[in-house]
């Protein structure tokens, strides 16, 4: 669990004011607030390095990135 907590802190640091990060079924939910300034490449690299499934969806007009470990 320590790894996920430090990963969440790192994601929050990287994303700053361009989005929000919260816990989601053992992974993360990231709401993109400013798609032009959002650090897409670095955030996706961090998420894809985790042993998680990653989705990008549109929800109520905003882009949302969700991750979770397989089997959740």
PDB file of C-alpha atoms in Angstrom:
ATOM      1  CA  UNK A   1       0.000   0.000   0.000  1.00  0.00           C
ATOM      2  CA  UNK A   2       2.924   2.348   0.625  1.00  0.00           C
ATOM      3  CA  UNK A   3       3.756   2.157  -3.089  1.00  0.00           C
ATOM      4  CA  UNK A   4       0.281   3.294  -4.115  1.00  0.00           C
ATOM      5  CA  UNK A   5       0.313   6.132  -1.595  1.00  0.00           C
ATOM      6  CA  UNK A   6       3.654   7.425  -2.882  1.00  0.00           C
ATOM      7  CA  UNK A   7       2.451   6.926  -6.466  1.00  0.00           C
ATOM      8  CA  UNK A   8      -0.695   8.929  -5.719  1.00  0.00           C
ATOM      9  CA  UNK A   9       1.428  11.719  -4.214  1.00  0.00           C
ATOM     10  CA  UNK A  10       3.696  11.708  -7.276  1.00  0.00           C
ATOM     11  CA  UNK A  11       0.705  11.840  -9.632  1.00  0.00           C
ATOM     12  CA  UNK A  12      -0.743  14.783  -7.688  1.00  0.00           C
ATOM     13  CA  UNK A  13       2.617  16.564  -7.901  1.00  0.00           C
ATOM     14  CA  UNK A  14       2.906  15.952 -11.661  1.00  0.00           C
ATOM     15  CA  UNK A  15      -0.684  16.900 -12.452  1.00  0.00           C
ATOM     16  CA  UNK A  16      -0.892  19.978 -10.225  1.00  0.00           C
ATOM     17  CA  UNK A  17      -3.881  22.180 -11.059  1.00  0.00           C
ATOM     18  CA  UNK A  18      -4.514  20.515 -14.438  1.00  0.00           C
ATOM     19  CA  UNK A  19      -6.472  17.640 -12.863  1.00  0.00           C
ATOM     20  CA  UNK A  20      -7.489  15.798  -9.711  1.00  0.00           C
ATOM     21  CA  UNK A  21      -6.341  12.415  -8.415  1.00  0.00           C
ATOM     22  CA  UNK A  22      -8.299  10.121  -6.105  1.00  0.00           C
ATOM     23  CA  UNK A  23      -8.182   6.467  -5.070  1.00  0.00           C
ATOM     24  CA  UNK A  24     -10.371   4.074  -7.089  1.00  0.00           C
ATOM     25  CA  UNK A  25     -10.732   0.296  -6.424  1.00  0.00           C
ATOM     26  CA  UNK A  26      -7.057  -0.207  -5.659  1.00  0.00           C
ATOM     27  CA  UNK A  27      -5.988   2.202  -8.385  1.00  0.00           C
ATOM     28  CA  UNK A  28      -6.624   5.799  -9.352  1.00  0.00           C
ATOM     29  CA  UNK A  29      -9.210   8.061 -10.922  1.00  0.00           C
ATOM     30  CA  UNK A  30      -7.803  11.158 -12.576  1.00  0.00           C
ATOM     31  CA  UNK A  31     -10.137  13.899 -13.773  1.00  0.00           C
ATOM     32  CA  UNK A  32      -8.506  16.083 -16.412  1.00  0.00           C
ATOM     33  CA  UNK A  33      -9.402  19.728 -15.790  1.00  0.00           C
ATOM     34  CA  UNK A  34      -7.157  21.354 -18.417  1.00  0.00           C
ATOM     35  CA  UNK A  35      -6.428  19.028 -21.312  1.00  0.00           C
ATOM     36  CA  UNK A  36      -4.083  21.480 -23.040  1.00  0.00           C
ATOM     37  CA  UNK A  37      -1.737  21.832 -20.048  1.00  0.00           C
ATOM     38  CA  UNK A  38      -2.186  18.315 -18.624  1.00  0.00           C
ATOM     39  CA  UNK A  39       1.139  16.383 -18.681  1.00  0.00           C
ATOM     40  CA  UNK A  40      -0.276  13.522 -20.763  1.00  0.00           C
ATOM     41  CA  UNK A  41       2.933  11.724 -21.695  1.00  0.00           C
ATOM     42  CA  UNK A  42       4.518  11.583 -18.236  1.00  0.00           C
ATOM     43  CA  UNK A  43       1.242  10.671 -16.485  1.00  0.00           C
ATOM     44  CA  UNK A  44       0.492   7.866 -18.936  1.00  0.00           C
ATOM     45  CA  UNK A  45       4.079   6.575 -18.622  1.00  0.00           C
ATOM     46  CA  UNK A  46       3.712   6.452 -14.810  1.00  0.00           C
ATOM     47  CA  UNK A  47       0.337   4.700 -15.020  1.00  0.00           C
ATOM     48  CA  UNK A  48       1.439   2.191 -17.655  1.00  0.00           C
ATOM     49  CA  UNK A  49       4.474   1.277 -15.522  1.00  0.00           C
ATOM     50  CA  UNK A  50       2.085   0.069 -12.797  1.00  0.00           C
ATOM     51  CA  UNK A  51       0.652  -3.450 -12.908  1.00  0.00           C
ATOM     52  CA  UNK A  52      -2.765  -1.879 -13.634  1.00  0.00           C
ATOM     53  CA  UNK A  53      -5.343  -1.769 -16.367  1.00  0.00           C
ATOM     54  CA  UNK A  54      -5.746   1.815 -17.649  1.00  0.00           C
ATOM     55  CA  UNK A  55      -8.790   3.395 -19.328  1.00  0.00           C
ATOM     56  CA  UNK A  56      -9.442   6.868 -20.693  1.00  0.00           C
ATOM     57  CA  UNK A  57     -13.110   7.801 -20.965  1.00  0.00           C
ATOM     58  CA  UNK A  58     -15.272  10.867 -21.358  1.00  0.00           C
ATOM     59  CA  UNK A  59     -17.639  11.500 -18.435  1.00  0.00           C
ATOM     60  CA  UNK A  60     -19.989  14.477 -18.329  1.00  0.00           C
ATOM     61  CA  UNK A  61     -17.891  16.333 -20.894  1.00  0.00           C
ATOM     62  CA  UNK A  62     -14.539  15.767 -19.162  1.00  0.00           C
ATOM     63  CA  UNK A  63     -11.794  13.231 -19.774  1.00  0.00           C
ATOM     64  CA  UNK A  64     -11.255  10.739 -16.965  1.00  0.00           C
ATOM     65  CA  UNK A  65      -8.379   8.277 -16.597  1.00  0.00           C
ATOM     66  CA  UNK A  66      -9.074   5.229 -14.423  1.00  0.00           C
ATOM     67  CA  UNK A  67      -6.692   2.492 -13.352  1.00  0.00           C
ATOM     68  CA  UNK A  68      -7.101  -0.680 -11.329  1.00  0.00           C
ATOM     69  CA  UNK A  69      -5.151  -3.843 -10.672  1.00  0.00           C
ATOM     70  CA  UNK A  70      -6.293  -6.842 -12.749  1.00  0.00           C
ATOM     71  CA  UNK A  71      -8.999  -8.832 -11.017  1.00  0.00           C
ATOM     72  CA  UNK A  72     -10.598  -5.905  -9.162  1.00  0.00           C
TER      73      UNK A  72
END
